[in-house]
């Protein structure tokens, strides 16, 4: 068998392996292409190459905001902090995030904190950036399903404030809205235990998508089934 036929057999085998992996064959393209960076750059990079970046995550429900679950702000904050911290070593980034319990303590000790600007709150923690997350709407159930089907929908108004340039306003205002799951369709809500499980999965999906806006991630992760 000559070299040309050997190459054709090899190419065919690689294609069969690629389509046999499942979920989405495009996932494997990144492993077959040589010299392609497998990471996707963020819309706005929080990390500073010269020093550690200090960040405050400030999540809250907008006035008149609609949510299906209480305490969602704290859960989203904790999950998002974990999502940002997880890839730091692999991305060679140095980011320190104010612990969520310190932020909650500040809110409890300052009943009028909602009347304060994000920059004012950020200065109290001596941070470089404030990630302002205003939850406009968050629903767990498919509309008109009488709470028998799960399909999460969320809209968050986001803004990142650079405390070294407070007079310039937000340095980044990415729009964010999502639904989960996107491709599988609604999930039957069988019992009360399913509510907590689905809520955790949905919040994890939201936190992951937000995290990707601020730190690099592997491109193949975008092709995983939801």
PDB file of N, CA and C in Angstrom, residues 85-184:
ATOM      1  N   UNK A  85     -12.508  31.349  40.045  1.00  0.00           N
ATOM      2  CA  UNK A  85     -11.281  30.910  40.715  1.00  0.00           C
ATOM      3  C   UNK A  85     -10.748  29.595  40.151  1.00  0.00           C
ATOM      4  N   UNK A  86     -11.633  28.733  39.649  1.00  0.00           N
ATOM      5  CA  UNK A  86     -11.231  27.384  39.238  1.00  0.00           C
ATOM      6  C   UNK A  86     -10.152  27.380  38.140  1.00  0.00           C
ATOM      7  N   UNK A  87     -10.282  28.192  37.064  1.00  0.00           N
ATOM      8  CA  UNK A  87      -9.284  28.116  35.993  1.00  0.00           C
ATOM      9  C   UNK A  87      -8.094  29.062  36.145  1.00  0.00           C
ATOM     10  N   UNK A  88      -7.972  29.732  37.300  1.00  0.00           N
ATOM     11  CA  UNK A  88      -6.928  30.747  37.440  1.00  0.00           C
ATOM     12  C   UNK A  88      -5.533  30.181  37.209  1.00  0.00           C
ATOM     13  N   UNK A  89      -5.257  29.028  37.807  1.00  0.00           N
ATOM     14  CA  UNK A  89      -3.919  28.455  37.681  1.00  0.00           C
ATOM     15  C   UNK A  89      -3.624  28.082  36.232  1.00  0.00           C
ATOM     16  N   UNK A  90      -4.595  27.444  35.580  1.00  0.00           N
ATOM     17  CA  UNK A  90      -4.397  27.044  34.193  1.00  0.00           C
ATOM     18  C   UNK A  90      -4.243  28.232  33.258  1.00  0.00           C
ATOM     19  N   UNK A  91      -4.927  29.340  33.579  1.00  0.00           N
ATOM     20  CA  UNK A  91      -4.829  30.545  32.763  1.00  0.00           C
ATOM     21  C   UNK A  91      -3.666  31.448  33.175  1.00  0.00           C
ATOM     22  N   UNK A  92      -2.966  31.030  34.243  1.00  0.00           N
ATOM     23  CA  UNK A  92      -1.844  31.816  34.773  1.00  0.00           C
ATOM     24  C   UNK A  92      -2.290  33.237  35.113  1.00  0.00           C
ATOM     25  N   UNK A  93      -3.424  33.325  35.816  1.00  0.00           N
ATOM     26  CA  UNK A  93      -3.982  34.612  36.217  1.00  0.00           C
ATOM     27  C   UNK A  93      -3.994  34.726  37.738  1.00  0.00           C
ATOM     28  N   UNK A  94      -3.835  35.956  38.222  1.00  0.00           N
ATOM     29  CA  UNK A  94      -3.870  36.209  39.659  1.00  0.00           C
ATOM     30  C   UNK A  94      -5.040  37.136  39.958  1.00  0.00           C
ATOM     31  N   UNK A  95      -6.114  36.541  40.470  1.00  0.00           N
ATOM     32  CA  UNK A  95      -7.312  37.306  40.821  1.00  0.00           C
ATOM     33  C   UNK A  95      -7.735  36.913  42.225  1.00  0.00           C
ATOM     34  N   UNK A  96      -7.954  37.923  43.064  1.00  0.00           N
ATOM     35  CA  UNK A  96      -8.493  37.688  44.406  1.00  0.00           C
ATOM     36  C   UNK A  96      -9.891  38.277  44.448  1.00  0.00           C
ATOM     37  N   UNK A  97     -10.854  37.478  44.907  1.00  0.00           N
ATOM     38  CA  UNK A  97     -12.249  37.916  44.946  1.00  0.00           C
ATOM     39  C   UNK A  97     -12.710  38.012  46.390  1.00  0.00           C
ATOM     40  N   UNK A  98     -13.374  39.094  46.730  1.00  0.00           N
ATOM     41  CA  UNK A  98     -13.883  39.285  48.082  1.00  0.00           C
ATOM     42  C   UNK A  98     -14.791  38.110  48.442  1.00  0.00           C
ATOM     43  N   UNK A  99     -14.545  37.419  49.554  1.00  0.00           N
ATOM     44  CA  UNK A  99     -15.412  36.304  49.956  1.00  0.00           C
ATOM     45  C   UNK A  99     -16.865  36.749  50.083  1.00  0.00           C
ATOM     46  N   UNK A 100     -17.769  35.882  49.656  1.00  0.00           N
ATOM     47  CA  UNK A 100     -19.191  36.227  49.634  1.00  0.00           C
ATOM     48  C   UNK A 100     -19.705  36.570  51.033  1.00  0.00           C
ATOM     49  N   UNK A 101     -19.216  35.870  52.058  1.00  0.00           N
ATOM     50  CA  UNK A 101     -19.722  36.143  53.409  1.00  0.00           C
ATOM     51  C   UNK A 101     -19.351  37.556  53.869  1.00  0.00           C
ATOM     52  N   UNK A 102     -18.231  38.092  53.380  1.00  0.00           N
ATOM     53  CA  UNK A 102     -17.865  39.470  53.718  1.00  0.00           C
ATOM     54  C   UNK A 102     -18.801  40.461  53.034  1.00  0.00           C
ATOM     55  N   UNK A 103     -19.186  40.156  51.799  1.00  0.00           N
ATOM     56  CA  UNK A 103     -20.125  41.027  51.084  1.00  0.00           C
ATOM     57  C   UNK A 103     -21.481  41.017  51.777  1.00  0.00           C
ATOM     58  N   UNK A 104     -21.942  39.842  52.198  1.00  0.00           N
ATOM     59  CA  UNK A 104     -23.229  39.742  52.893  1.00  0.00           C
ATOM     60  C   UNK A 104     -23.181  40.479  54.226  1.00  0.00           C
ATOM     61  N   UNK A 105     -22.060  40.405  54.920  1.00  0.00           N
ATOM     62  CA  UNK A 105     -21.908  41.115  56.192  1.00  0.00           C
ATOM     63  C   UNK A 105     -21.975  42.620  55.968  1.00  0.00           C
ATOM     64  N   UNK A 106     -21.349  43.094  54.898  1.00  0.00           N
ATOM     65  CA  UNK A 106     -21.405  44.523  54.564  1.00  0.00           C
ATOM     66  C   UNK A 106     -22.852  44.955  54.312  1.00  0.00           C
ATOM     67  N   UNK A 107     -23.604  44.146  53.575  1.00  0.00           N
ATOM     68  CA  UNK A 107     -25.003  44.479  53.290  1.00  0.00           C
ATOM     69  C   UNK A 107     -25.813  44.555  54.580  1.00  0.00           C
ATOM     70  N   UNK A 108     -25.596  43.592  55.477  1.00  0.00           N
ATOM     71  CA  UNK A 108     -26.343  43.569  56.738  1.00  0.00           C
ATOM     72  C   UNK A 108     -25.994  44.758  57.630  1.00  0.00           C
ATOM     73  N   UNK A 109     -24.732  45.173  57.593  1.00  0.00           N
ATOM     74  CA  UNK A 109     -24.287  46.291  58.432  1.00  0.00           C
ATOM     75  C   UNK A 109     -24.582  47.648  57.824  1.00  0.00           C
ATOM     76  N   UNK A 110     -24.990  47.660  56.570  1.00  0.00           N
ATOM     77  CA  UNK A 110     -25.287  48.920  55.884  1.00  0.00           C
ATOM     78  C   UNK A 110     -26.647  48.791  55.181  1.00  0.00           C
ATOM     79  N   UNK A 111     -27.727  48.975  55.929  1.00  0.00           N
ATOM     80  CA  UNK A 111     -29.070  48.790  55.361  1.00  0.00           C
ATOM     81  C   UNK A 111     -29.340  49.635  54.118  1.00  0.00           C
ATOM     82  N   UNK A 112     -28.652  50.760  53.979  1.00  0.00           N
ATOM     83  CA  UNK A 112     -28.866  51.623  52.815  1.00  0.00           C
ATOM     84  C   UNK A 112     -27.884  51.371  51.685  1.00  0.00           C
ATOM     85  N   UNK A 113     -27.289  50.167  51.631  1.00  0.00           N
ATOM     86  CA  UNK A 113     -26.255  49.910  50.635  1.00  0.00           C
ATOM     87  C   UNK A 113     -26.769  50.004  49.200  1.00  0.00           C
ATOM     88  N   UNK A 114     -28.052  49.775  49.012  1.00  0.00           N
ATOM     89  CA  UNK A 114     -28.587  49.842  47.649  1.00  0.00           C
ATOM     90  C   UNK A 114     -28.625  51.271  47.107  1.00  0.00           C
ATOM     91  N   UNK A 115     -28.538  52.234  48.019  1.00  0.00           N
ATOM     92  CA  UNK A 115     -28.482  53.630  47.575  1.00  0.00           C
ATOM     93  C   UNK A 115     -27.044  54.073  47.282  1.00  0.00           C
ATOM     94  N   UNK A 116     -26.082  53.216  47.597  1.00  0.00           N
ATOM     95  CA  UNK A 116     -24.678  53.521  47.328  1.00  0.00           C
ATOM     96  C   UNK A 116     -24.327  53.105  45.901  1.00  0.00           C
ATOM     97  N   UNK A 117     -23.361  53.797  45.321  1.00  0.00           N
ATOM     98  CA  UNK A 117     -22.904  53.411  43.981  1.00  0.00           C
ATOM     99  C   UNK A 117     -21.994  52.194  44.094  1.00  0.00           C
ATOM    100  N   UNK A 118     -21.822  51.502  42.983  1.00  0.00           N
ATOM    101  CA  UNK A 118     -20.933  50.337  42.966  1.00  0.00           C
ATOM    102  C   UNK A 118     -19.509  50.736  43.333  1.00  0.00           C
ATOM    103  N   UNK A 119     -19.085  51.915  42.889  1.00  0.00           N
ATOM    104  CA  UNK A 119     -17.730  52.381  43.201  1.00  0.00           C
ATOM    105  C   UNK A 119     -17.563  52.645  44.695  1.00  0.00           C
ATOM    106  N   UNK A 120     -18.597  53.203  45.325  1.00  0.00           N
ATOM    107  CA  UNK A 120     -18.535  53.452  46.770  1.00  0.00           C
ATOM    108  C   UNK A 120     -18.378  52.151  47.541  1.00  0.00           C
ATOM    109  N   UNK A 121     -19.161  51.158  47.156  1.00  0.00           N
ATOM    110  CA  UNK A 121     -19.076  49.859  47.825  1.00  0.00           C
ATOM    111  C   UNK A 121     -17.717  49.223  47.566  1.00  0.00           C
ATOM    112  N   UNK A 122     -17.235  49.330  46.350  1.00  0.00           N
ATOM    113  CA  UNK A 122     -15.940  48.764  46.006  1.00  0.00           C
ATOM    114  C   UNK A 122     -14.802  49.361  46.805  1.00  0.00           C
ATOM    115  N   UNK A 123     -14.875  50.667  47.069  1.00  0.00           N
ATOM    116  CA  UNK A 123     -13.807  51.323  47.845  1.00  0.00           C
ATOM    117  C   UNK A 123     -13.766  50.803  49.274  1.00  0.00           C
ATOM    118  N   UNK A 124     -14.913  50.385  49.786  1.00  0.00           N
ATOM    119  CA  UNK A 124     -14.945  49.841  51.145  1.00  0.00           C
ATOM    120  C   UNK A 124     -14.162  48.535  51.241  1.00  0.00           C
ATOM    121  N   UNK A 125     -13.969  47.868  50.106  1.00  0.00           N
ATOM    122  CA  UNK A 125     -13.232  46.599  50.079  1.00  0.00           C
ATOM    123  C   UNK A 125     -11.855  46.743  49.432  1.00  0.00           C
ATOM    124  N   UNK A 126     -11.517  47.952  49.006  1.00  0.00           N
ATOM    125  CA  UNK A 126     -10.211  48.221  48.395  1.00  0.00           C
ATOM    126  C   UNK A 126      -9.949  47.283  47.217  1.00  0.00           C
ATOM    127  N   UNK A 127     -10.884  47.253  46.270  1.00  0.00           N
ATOM    128  CA  UNK A 127     -10.739  46.386  45.105  1.00  0.00           C
ATOM    129  C   UNK A 127     -10.414  47.207  43.856  1.00  0.00           C
ATOM    130  N   UNK A 128     -10.024  46.494  42.817  1.00  0.00           N
ATOM    131  CA  UNK A 128      -9.738  47.138  41.532  1.00  0.00           C
ATOM    132  C   UNK A 128     -10.993  47.224  40.666  1.00  0.00           C
ATOM    133  N   UNK A 129     -11.810  46.165  40.725  1.00  0.00           N
ATOM    134  CA  UNK A 129     -13.019  46.120  39.907  1.00  0.00           C
ATOM    135  C   UNK A 129     -14.219  45.698  40.753  1.00  0.00           C
ATOM    136  N   UNK A 130     -15.379  46.243  40.388  1.00  0.00           N
ATOM    137  CA  UNK A 130     -16.651  45.764  40.932  1.00  0.00           C
ATOM    138  C   UNK A 130     -17.445  45.178  39.779  1.00  0.00           C
ATOM    139  N   UNK A 131     -17.839  43.914  39.930  1.00  0.00           N
ATOM    140  CA  UNK A 131     -18.685  43.252  38.941  1.00  0.00           C
ATOM    141  C   UNK A 131     -20.123  43.380  39.426  1.00  0.00           C
ATOM    142  N   UNK A 132     -20.867  44.286  38.828  1.00  0.00           N
ATOM    143  CA  UNK A 132     -22.222  44.621  39.241  1.00  0.00           C
ATOM    144  C   UNK A 132     -23.214  43.755  38.463  1.00  0.00           C
ATOM    145  N   UNK A 133     -23.956  42.910  39.181  1.00  0.00           N
ATOM    146  CA  UNK A 133     -24.898  41.987  38.545  1.00  0.00           C
ATOM    147  C   UNK A 133     -26.305  42.261  39.055  1.00  0.00           C
ATOM    148  N   UNK A 134     -27.113  42.926  38.262  1.00  0.00           N
ATOM    149  CA  UNK A 134     -28.490  43.237  38.634  1.00  0.00           C
ATOM    150  C   UNK A 134     -29.431  42.225  37.985  1.00  0.00           C
ATOM    151  N   UNK A 135     -30.002  41.352  38.812  1.00  0.00           N
ATOM    152  CA  UNK A 135     -30.885  40.294  38.301  1.00  0.00           C
ATOM    153  C   UNK A 135     -32.249  40.901  37.983  1.00  0.00           C
ATOM    154  N   UNK A 136     -32.564  40.973  36.702  1.00  0.00           N
ATOM    155  CA  UNK A 136     -33.829  41.565  36.260  1.00  0.00           C
ATOM    156  C   UNK A 136     -34.949  40.536  36.305  1.00  0.00           C
ATOM    157  N   UNK A 137     -34.638  39.323  35.896  1.00  0.00           N
ATOM    158  CA  UNK A 137     -35.649  38.256  35.905  1.00  0.00           C
ATOM    159  C   UNK A 137     -34.950  36.905  35.962  1.00  0.00           C
ATOM    160  N   UNK A 138     -35.540  35.981  36.715  1.00  0.00           N
ATOM    161  CA  UNK A 138     -35.031  34.615  36.772  1.00  0.00           C
ATOM    162  C   UNK A 138     -36.202  33.682  37.045  1.00  0.00           C
ATOM    163  N   UNK A 139     -36.458  32.788  36.111  1.00  0.00           N
ATOM    164  CA  UNK A 139     -37.576  31.849  36.224  1.00  0.00           C
ATOM    165  C   UNK A 139     -37.061  30.425  36.082  1.00  0.00           C
ATOM    166  N   UNK A 140     -37.654  29.511  36.810  1.00  0.00           N
ATOM    167  CA  UNK A 140     -37.251  28.110  36.765  1.00  0.00           C
ATOM    168  C   UNK A 140     -38.174  27.245  35.912  1.00  0.00           C
ATOM    169  N   UNK A 141     -39.389  27.749  35.652  1.00  0.00           N
ATOM    170  CA  UNK A 141     -40.392  26.890  35.022  1.00  0.00           C
ATOM    171  C   UNK A 141     -40.745  27.358  33.609  1.00  0.00           C
ATOM    172  N   UNK A 142     -41.118  26.392  32.788  1.00  0.00           N
ATOM    173  CA  UNK A 142     -41.616  26.679  31.445  1.00  0.00           C
ATOM    174  C   UNK A 142     -42.928  27.452  31.562  1.00  0.00           C
ATOM    175  N   UNK A 143     -43.063  28.564  30.821  1.00  0.00           N
ATOM    176  CA  UNK A 143     -44.313  29.335  30.891  1.00  0.00           C
ATOM    177  C   UNK A 143     -45.530  28.465  30.553  1.00  0.00           C
ATOM    178  N   UNK A 144     -46.613  28.690  31.277  1.00  0.00           N
ATOM    179  CA  UNK A 144     -47.897  28.009  31.059  1.00  0.00           C
ATOM    180  C   UNK A 144     -47.832  26.499  31.314  1.00  0.00           C
ATOM    181  N   UNK A 145     -46.807  26.045  32.039  1.00  0.00           N
ATOM    182  CA  UNK A 145     -46.714  24.612  32.339  1.00  0.00           C
ATOM    183  C   UNK A 145     -47.270  24.287  33.723  1.00  0.00           C
ATOM    184  N   UNK A 146     -47.757  25.327  34.437  1.00  0.00           N
ATOM    185  CA  UNK A 146     -48.290  25.149  35.792  1.00  0.00           C
ATOM    186  C   UNK A 146     -47.251  24.470  36.705  1.00  0.00           C
ATOM    187  N   UNK A 147     -45.999  24.896  36.538  1.00  0.00           N
ATOM    188  CA  UNK A 147     -44.872  24.394  37.343  1.00  0.00           C
ATOM    189  C   UNK A 147     -44.665  22.888  37.201  1.00  0.00           C
ATOM    190  N   UNK A 148     -45.042  22.343  36.071  1.00  0.00           N
ATOM    191  CA  UNK A 148     -44.835  20.913  35.834  1.00  0.00           C
ATOM    192  C   UNK A 148     -43.592  20.645  34.981  1.00  0.00           C
ATOM    193  N   UNK A 149     -43.031  21.704  34.389  1.00  0.00           N
ATOM    194  CA  UNK A 149     -41.860  21.554  33.530  1.00  0.00           C
ATOM    195  C   UNK A 149     -40.806  22.597  33.899  1.00  0.00           C
ATOM    196  N   UNK A 150     -39.544  22.155  33.983  1.00  0.00           N
ATOM    197  CA  UNK A 150     -38.441  23.072  34.223  1.00  0.00           C
ATOM    198  C   UNK A 150     -37.861  23.572  32.899  1.00  0.00           C
ATOM    199  N   UNK A 151     -37.688  24.847  32.797  1.00  0.00           N
ATOM    200  CA  UNK A 151     -36.837  25.462  31.777  1.00  0.00           C
ATOM    201  C   UNK A 151     -36.468  26.844  32.290  1.00  0.00           C
ATOM    202  N   UNK A 152     -35.213  26.995  32.679  1.00  0.00           N
ATOM    203  CA  UNK A 152     -34.777  28.238  33.292  1.00  0.00           C
ATOM    204  C   UNK A 152     -34.574  29.355  32.288  1.00  0.00           C
ATOM    205  N   UNK A 153     -34.965  30.538  32.690  1.00  0.00           N
ATOM    206  CA  UNK A 153     -34.719  31.738  31.891  1.00  0.00           C
ATOM    207  C   UNK A 153     -34.198  32.826  32.818  1.00  0.00           C
ATOM    208  N   UNK A 154     -33.222  33.579  32.321  1.00  0.00           N
ATOM    209  CA  UNK A 154     -32.594  34.586  33.181  1.00  0.00           C
ATOM    210  C   UNK A 154     -32.149  35.787  32.363  1.00  0.00           C
ATOM    211  N   UNK A 155     -32.338  36.961  32.935  1.00  0.00           N
ATOM    212  CA  UNK A 155     -31.825  38.206  32.346  1.00  0.00           C
ATOM    213  C   UNK A 155     -31.112  38.984  33.437  1.00  0.00           C
ATOM    214  N   UNK A 156     -29.865  39.368  33.178  1.00  0.00           N
ATOM    215  CA  UNK A 156     -29.064  40.108  34.149  1.00  0.00           C
ATOM    216  C   UNK A 156     -28.434  41.316  33.462  1.00  0.00           C
ATOM    217  N   UNK A 157     -28.603  42.482  34.064  1.00  0.00           N
ATOM    218  CA  UNK A 157     -27.902  43.678  33.607  1.00  0.00           C
ATOM    219  C   UNK A 157     -26.544  43.716  34.291  1.00  0.00           C
ATOM    220  N   UNK A 158     -25.479  43.671  33.503  1.00  0.00           N
ATOM    221  CA  UNK A 158     -24.135  43.577  34.048  1.00  0.00           C
ATOM    222  C   UNK A 158     -23.335  44.843  33.755  1.00  0.00           C
ATOM    223  N   UNK A 159     -22.441  45.169  34.687  1.00  0.00           N
ATOM    224  CA  UNK A 159     -21.537  46.305  34.484  1.00  0.00           C
ATOM    225  C   UNK A 159     -20.274  46.059  35.310  1.00  0.00           C
ATOM    226  N   UNK A 160     -19.134  46.352  34.722  1.00  0.00           N
ATOM    227  CA  UNK A 160     -17.863  46.239  35.430  1.00  0.00           C
ATOM    228  C   UNK A 160     -17.308  47.645  35.619  1.00  0.00           C
ATOM    229  N   UNK A 161     -17.025  47.990  36.870  1.00  0.00           N
ATOM    230  CA  UNK A 161     -16.507  49.312  37.201  1.00  0.00           C
ATOM    231  C   UNK A 161     -15.035  49.215  37.574  1.00  0.00           C
ATOM    232  N   UNK A 162     -14.224  50.040  36.927  1.00  0.00           N
ATOM    233  CA  UNK A 162     -12.799  50.133  37.250  1.00  0.00           C
ATOM    234  C   UNK A 162     -12.634  51.232  38.290  1.00  0.00           C
ATOM    235  N   UNK A 163     -12.272  50.864  39.504  1.00  0.00           N
ATOM    236  CA  UNK A 163     -12.192  51.854  40.579  1.00  0.00           C
ATOM    237  C   UNK A 163     -11.003  52.788  40.442  1.00  0.00           C
ATOM    238  N   UNK A 164     -10.122  52.511  39.506  1.00  0.00           N
ATOM    239  CA  UNK A 164      -9.029  53.432  39.224  1.00  0.00           C
ATOM    240  C   UNK A 164      -9.469  54.511  38.238  1.00  0.00           C
ATOM    241  N   UNK A 165     -10.639  54.293  37.612  1.00  0.00           N
ATOM    242  CA  UNK A 165     -11.189  55.269  36.661  1.00  0.00           C
ATOM    243  C   UNK A 165     -12.691  55.429  36.910  1.00  0.00           C
ATOM    244  N   UNK A 166     -13.082  55.769  38.136  1.00  0.00           N
ATOM    245  CA  UNK A 166     -14.515  55.807  38.461  1.00  0.00           C
ATOM    246  C   UNK A 166     -15.294  56.854  37.663  1.00  0.00           C
ATOM    247  N   UNK A 167     -14.623  57.918  37.252  1.00  0.00           N
ATOM    248  CA  UNK A 167     -15.308  58.991  36.530  1.00  0.00           C
ATOM    249  C   UNK A 167     -15.697  58.581  35.116  1.00  0.00           C
ATOM    250  N   UNK A 168     -15.125  57.483  34.614  1.00  0.00           N
ATOM    251  CA  UNK A 168     -15.406  57.055  33.248  1.00  0.00           C
ATOM    252  C   UNK A 168     -16.625  56.136  33.154  1.00  0.00           C
ATOM    253  N   UNK A 169     -17.199  55.787  34.282  1.00  0.00           N
ATOM    254  CA  UNK A 169     -18.348  54.882  34.254  1.00  0.00           C
ATOM    255  C   UNK A 169     -17.914  53.453  33.997  1.00  0.00           C
ATOM    256  N   UNK A 170     -18.867  52.560  33.722  1.00  0.00           N
ATOM    257  CA  UNK A 170     -18.519  51.143  33.507  1.00  0.00           C
ATOM    258  C   UNK A 170     -17.541  50.971  32.340  1.00  0.00           C
ATOM    259  N   UNK A 171     -16.540  50.146  32.541  1.00  0.00           N
ATOM    260  CA  UNK A 171     -15.580  49.865  31.471  1.00  0.00           C
ATOM    261  C   UNK A 171     -16.064  48.707  30.603  1.00  0.00           C
ATOM    262  N   UNK A 172     -17.086  48.016  31.074  1.00  0.00           N
ATOM    263  CA  UNK A 172     -17.631  46.884  30.327  1.00  0.00           C
ATOM    264  C   UNK A 172     -19.084  46.695  30.743  1.00  0.00           C
ATOM    265  N   UNK A 173     -19.984  46.592  29.751  1.00  0.00           N
ATOM    266  CA  UNK A 173     -21.400  46.373  30.046  1.00  0.00           C
ATOM    267  C   UNK A 173     -21.942  45.270  29.129  1.00  0.00           C
ATOM    268  N   UNK A 174     -21.524  44.040  29.354  1.00  0.00           N
ATOM    269  CA  UNK A 174     -22.010  42.956  28.494  1.00  0.00           C
ATOM    270  C   UNK A 174     -23.470  42.627  28.787  1.00  0.00           C
ATOM    271  N   UNK A 175     -24.224  42.372  27.750  1.00  0.00           N
ATOM    272  CA  UNK A 175     -25.609  41.961  27.939  1.00  0.00           C
ATOM    273  C   UNK A 175     -25.626  40.477  28.274  1.00  0.00           C
ATOM    274  N   UNK A 176     -26.583  40.073  29.073  1.00  0.00           N
ATOM    275  CA  UNK A 176     -26.657  38.658  29.433  1.00  0.00           C
ATOM    276  C   UNK A 176     -28.097  38.213  29.576  1.00  0.00           C
ATOM    277  N   UNK A 177     -28.449  37.210  28.794  1.00  0.00           N
ATOM    278  CA  UNK A 177     -29.729  36.528  28.958  1.00  0.00           C
ATOM    279  C   UNK A 177     -29.519  35.102  28.459  1.00  0.00           C
ATOM    280  N   UNK A 178     -30.183  34.170  29.092  1.00  0.00           N
ATOM    281  CA  UNK A 178     -29.993  32.773  28.703  1.00  0.00           C
ATOM    282  C   UNK A 178     -31.200  31.945  29.098  1.00  0.00           C
ATOM    283  N   UNK A 179     -31.263  30.743  28.551  1.00  0.00           N
ATOM    284  CA  UNK A 179     -32.254  29.768  28.994  1.00  0.00           C
ATOM    285  C   UNK A 179     -31.555  28.424  29.121  1.00  0.00           C
ATOM    286  N   UNK A 180     -32.110  27.579  29.969  1.00  0.00           N
ATOM    287  CA  UNK A 180     -31.500  26.276  30.222  1.00  0.00           C
ATOM    288  C   UNK A 180     -32.595  25.265  30.569  1.00  0.00           C
ATOM    289  N   UNK A 181     -32.567  24.075  29.936  1.00  0.00           N
ATOM    290  CA  UNK A 181     -31.669  23.676  28.857  1.00  0.00           C
ATOM    291  C   UNK A 181     -32.089  24.289  27.526  1.00  0.00           C
ATOM    292  N   UNK A 182     -31.127  24.406  26.606  1.00  0.00           N
ATOM    293  CA  UNK A 182     -31.414  25.041  25.325  1.00  0.00           C
ATOM    294  C   UNK A 182     -31.843  24.033  24.267  1.00  0.00           C
ATOM    295  N   UNK A 183     -31.210  22.872  24.252  1.00  0.00           N
ATOM    296  CA  UNK A 183     -31.446  21.928  23.159  1.00  0.00           C
ATOM    297  C   UNK A 183     -32.337  20.750  23.532  1.00  0.00           C
ATOM    298  N   UNK A 184     -32.363  20.375  24.794  1.00  0.00           N
ATOM    299  CA  UNK A 184     -33.104  19.177  25.198  1.00  0.00           C
ATOM    300  C   UNK A 184     -34.592  19.413  25.367  1.00  0.00           C
TER     301      UNK A 184
END
